[in-house]
Amino acid sequence: MATSIKIDDDLKSRVQHLADLRQRSAHWIMREAIAAYVSREEARESFKQEALDSWASYQETGQHVTGNEVRAWLNTWGSEAETDAPTCHE
């Protein structure tokens, strides 16, 4: 699927300059930039949806782990006294 975009002369010049420095085409630079942006936004949306799902689950069940419990668990990572993740509770 071919798509075209319009960019101002300043941005076009900046893309071309970067392309020259990287010994790539301007097209390649723009594709990489768009792919990185889309991946970042997909990850952000996934994180947001996971948080919303967690909130809905908490509202339904009341099950949770406190911040102090998580910090205490994380503080054991990499030590001989490393513990399992804390268990959810009401």
PDB file of C-alpha atoms in Angstrom:
ATOM      1  CA  MET A   1       0.000   0.000   0.000  1.00  0.00           C
ATOM      2  CA  ALA A   2       1.618   3.226  -1.128  1.00  0.00           C
ATOM      3  CA  THR A   3       1.016   6.292   1.006  1.00  0.00           C
ATOM      4  CA  SER A   4       2.343   9.795   0.633  1.00  0.00           C
ATOM      5  CA  ILE A   5       2.858  12.435   3.281  1.00  0.00           C
ATOM      6  CA  LYS A   6       3.491  16.134   3.015  1.00  0.00           C
ATOM      7  CA  ILE A   7       6.256  17.598   5.160  1.00  0.00           C
ATOM      8  CA  ASP A   8       7.557  21.134   5.284  1.00  0.00           C
ATOM      9  CA  ASP A   9      10.854  22.056   3.652  1.00  0.00           C
ATOM     10  CA  ASP A  10      12.704  22.352   6.964  1.00  0.00           C
ATOM     11  CA  LEU A  11      11.785  18.823   8.067  1.00  0.00           C
ATOM     12  CA  LYS A  12      12.507  17.485   4.596  1.00  0.00           C
ATOM     13  CA  SER A  13      15.969  19.052   4.765  1.00  0.00           C
ATOM     14  CA  ARG A  14      16.604  17.597   8.216  1.00  0.00           C
ATOM     15  CA  VAL A  15      15.559  14.120   7.078  1.00  0.00           C
ATOM     16  CA  GLN A  16      17.794  14.372   4.013  1.00  0.00           C
ATOM     17  CA  HIS A  17      20.744  15.558   6.121  1.00  0.00           C
ATOM     18  CA  LEU A  18      20.317  12.611   8.493  1.00  0.00           C
ATOM     19  CA  ALA A  19      19.949  10.235   5.560  1.00  0.00           C
ATOM     20  CA  ASP A  20      23.211  11.520   4.099  1.00  0.00           C
ATOM     21  CA  LEU A  21      24.992  11.085   7.440  1.00  0.00           C
ATOM     22  CA  ARG A  22      23.684   7.528   7.801  1.00  0.00           C
ATOM     23  CA  GLN A  23      24.287   6.699   4.142  1.00  0.00           C
ATOM     24  CA  ARG A  24      20.627   5.741   3.802  1.00  0.00           C
ATOM     25  CA  SER A  25      17.782   7.054   1.715  1.00  0.00           C
ATOM     26  CA  ALA A  26      15.372   9.643   3.080  1.00  0.00           C
ATOM     27  CA  HIS A  27      12.650   7.052   2.493  1.00  0.00           C
ATOM     28  CA  TRP A  28      14.461   4.570   4.763  1.00  0.00           C
ATOM     29  CA  ILE A  29      14.859   7.208   7.517  1.00  0.00           C
ATOM     30  CA  MET A  30      11.153   8.074   7.390  1.00  0.00           C
ATOM     31  CA  ARG A  31      10.078   4.427   7.430  1.00  0.00           C
ATOM     32  CA  GLU A  32      12.290   3.746  10.459  1.00  0.00           C
ATOM     33  CA  ALA A  33      10.932   6.820  12.251  1.00  0.00           C
ATOM     34  CA  ILE A  34       7.324   5.845  11.584  1.00  0.00           C
ATOM     35  CA  ALA A  35       7.935   2.233  12.642  1.00  0.00           C
ATOM     36  CA  ALA A  36       9.581   3.376  15.899  1.00  0.00           C
ATOM     37  CA  TYR A  37       6.719   5.769  16.620  1.00  0.00           C
ATOM     38  CA  VAL A  38       4.050   3.144  15.953  1.00  0.00           C
ATOM     39  CA  SER A  39       5.841   0.558  18.134  1.00  0.00           C
ATOM     40  CA  ARG A  40       6.186   3.067  20.980  1.00  0.00           C
ATOM     41  CA  GLU A  41       2.517   4.078  20.782  1.00  0.00           C
ATOM     42  CA  GLU A  42       1.366   0.433  20.614  1.00  0.00           C
ATOM     43  CA  ALA A  43       3.399  -0.314  23.759  1.00  0.00           C
ATOM     44  CA  ARG A  44       1.936   2.753  25.478  1.00  0.00           C
ATOM     45  CA  GLU A  45      -1.602   1.670  24.569  1.00  0.00           C
ATOM     46  CA  SER A  46      -0.919  -1.884  25.777  1.00  0.00           C
ATOM     47  CA  PHE A  47       0.382  -0.536  29.112  1.00  0.00           C
ATOM     48  CA  LYS A  48      -2.687   1.680  29.467  1.00  0.00           C
ATOM     49  CA  GLN A  49      -5.053  -1.207  28.703  1.00  0.00           C
ATOM     50  CA  GLU A  50      -3.251  -3.469  31.189  1.00  0.00           C
ATOM     51  CA  ALA A  51      -3.636  -0.785  33.869  1.00  0.00           C
ATOM     52  CA  LEU A  52      -7.350  -0.390  33.097  1.00  0.00           C
ATOM     53  CA  ASP A  53      -7.824  -4.169  33.212  1.00  0.00           C
ATOM     54  CA  SER A  54      -5.981  -4.334  36.552  1.00  0.00           C
ATOM     55  CA  TRP A  55      -8.131  -1.544  37.973  1.00  0.00           C
ATOM     56  CA  ALA A  56     -11.306  -3.312  36.833  1.00  0.00           C
ATOM     57  CA  SER A  57     -10.098  -6.555  38.415  1.00  0.00           C
ATOM     58  CA  TYR A  58      -9.319  -4.774  41.685  1.00  0.00           C
ATOM     59  CA  GLN A  59     -12.757  -3.162  41.702  1.00  0.00           C
ATOM     60  CA  GLU A  60     -14.388  -6.556  41.207  1.00  0.00           C
ATOM     61  CA  THR A  61     -12.300  -8.614  43.637  1.00  0.00           C
ATOM     62  CA  GLY A  62     -10.507  -6.234  46.000  1.00  0.00           C
ATOM     63  CA  GLN A  63      -7.384  -8.366  45.471  1.00  0.00           C
ATOM     64  CA  HIS A  64      -4.161  -6.337  45.571  1.00  0.00           C
ATOM     65  CA  VAL A  65      -0.521  -6.142  46.611  1.00  0.00           C
ATOM     66  CA  THR A  66       0.738  -3.026  48.382  1.00  0.00           C
ATOM     67  CA  GLY A  67       3.638  -0.927  47.167  1.00  0.00           C
ATOM     68  CA  ASN A  68       5.588  -1.777  50.329  1.00  0.00           C
ATOM     69  CA  GLU A  69       5.107  -5.493  49.672  1.00  0.00           C
ATOM     70  CA  VAL A  70       6.372  -5.115  46.121  1.00  0.00           C
ATOM     71  CA  ARG A  71       9.365  -3.004  47.231  1.00  0.00           C
ATOM     72  CA  ALA A  72      10.281  -5.546  49.915  1.00  0.00           C
ATOM     73  CA  TRP A  73      10.126  -8.323  47.307  1.00  0.00           C
ATOM     74  CA  LEU A  74      12.174  -6.366  44.754  1.00  0.00           C
ATOM     75  CA  ASN A  75      14.822  -5.638  47.388  1.00  0.00           C
ATOM     76  CA  THR A  76      15.487  -9.396  47.607  1.00  0.00           C
ATOM     77  CA  TRP A  77      16.228  -9.737  43.888  1.00  0.00           C
ATOM     78  CA  GLY A  78      19.750 -10.905  43.154  1.00  0.00           C
ATOM     79  CA  SER A  79      20.426 -11.895  46.741  1.00  0.00           C
ATOM     80  CA  GLU A  80      20.678 -15.312  48.343  1.00  0.00           C
ATOM     81  CA  ALA A  81      17.487 -14.426  50.228  1.00  0.00           C
ATOM     82  CA  GLU A  82      15.469 -13.813  47.040  1.00  0.00           C
ATOM     83  CA  THR A  83      11.776 -14.480  47.656  1.00  0.00           C
ATOM     84  CA  ASP A  84       8.779 -15.292  45.490  1.00  0.00           C
ATOM     85  CA  ALA A  85       6.439 -12.527  44.364  1.00  0.00           C
ATOM     86  CA  PRO A  86       3.970 -11.455  47.046  1.00  0.00           C
ATOM     87  CA  THR A  87       0.516 -13.005  46.939  1.00  0.00           C
ATOM     88  CA  CYS A  88      -2.522 -10.862  46.234  1.00  0.00           C
ATOM     89  CA  HIS A  89      -4.877 -10.344  49.157  1.00  0.00           C
ATOM     90  CA  GLU A  90      -7.888  -8.253  50.145  1.00  0.00           C
TER      91      GLU A  90
END
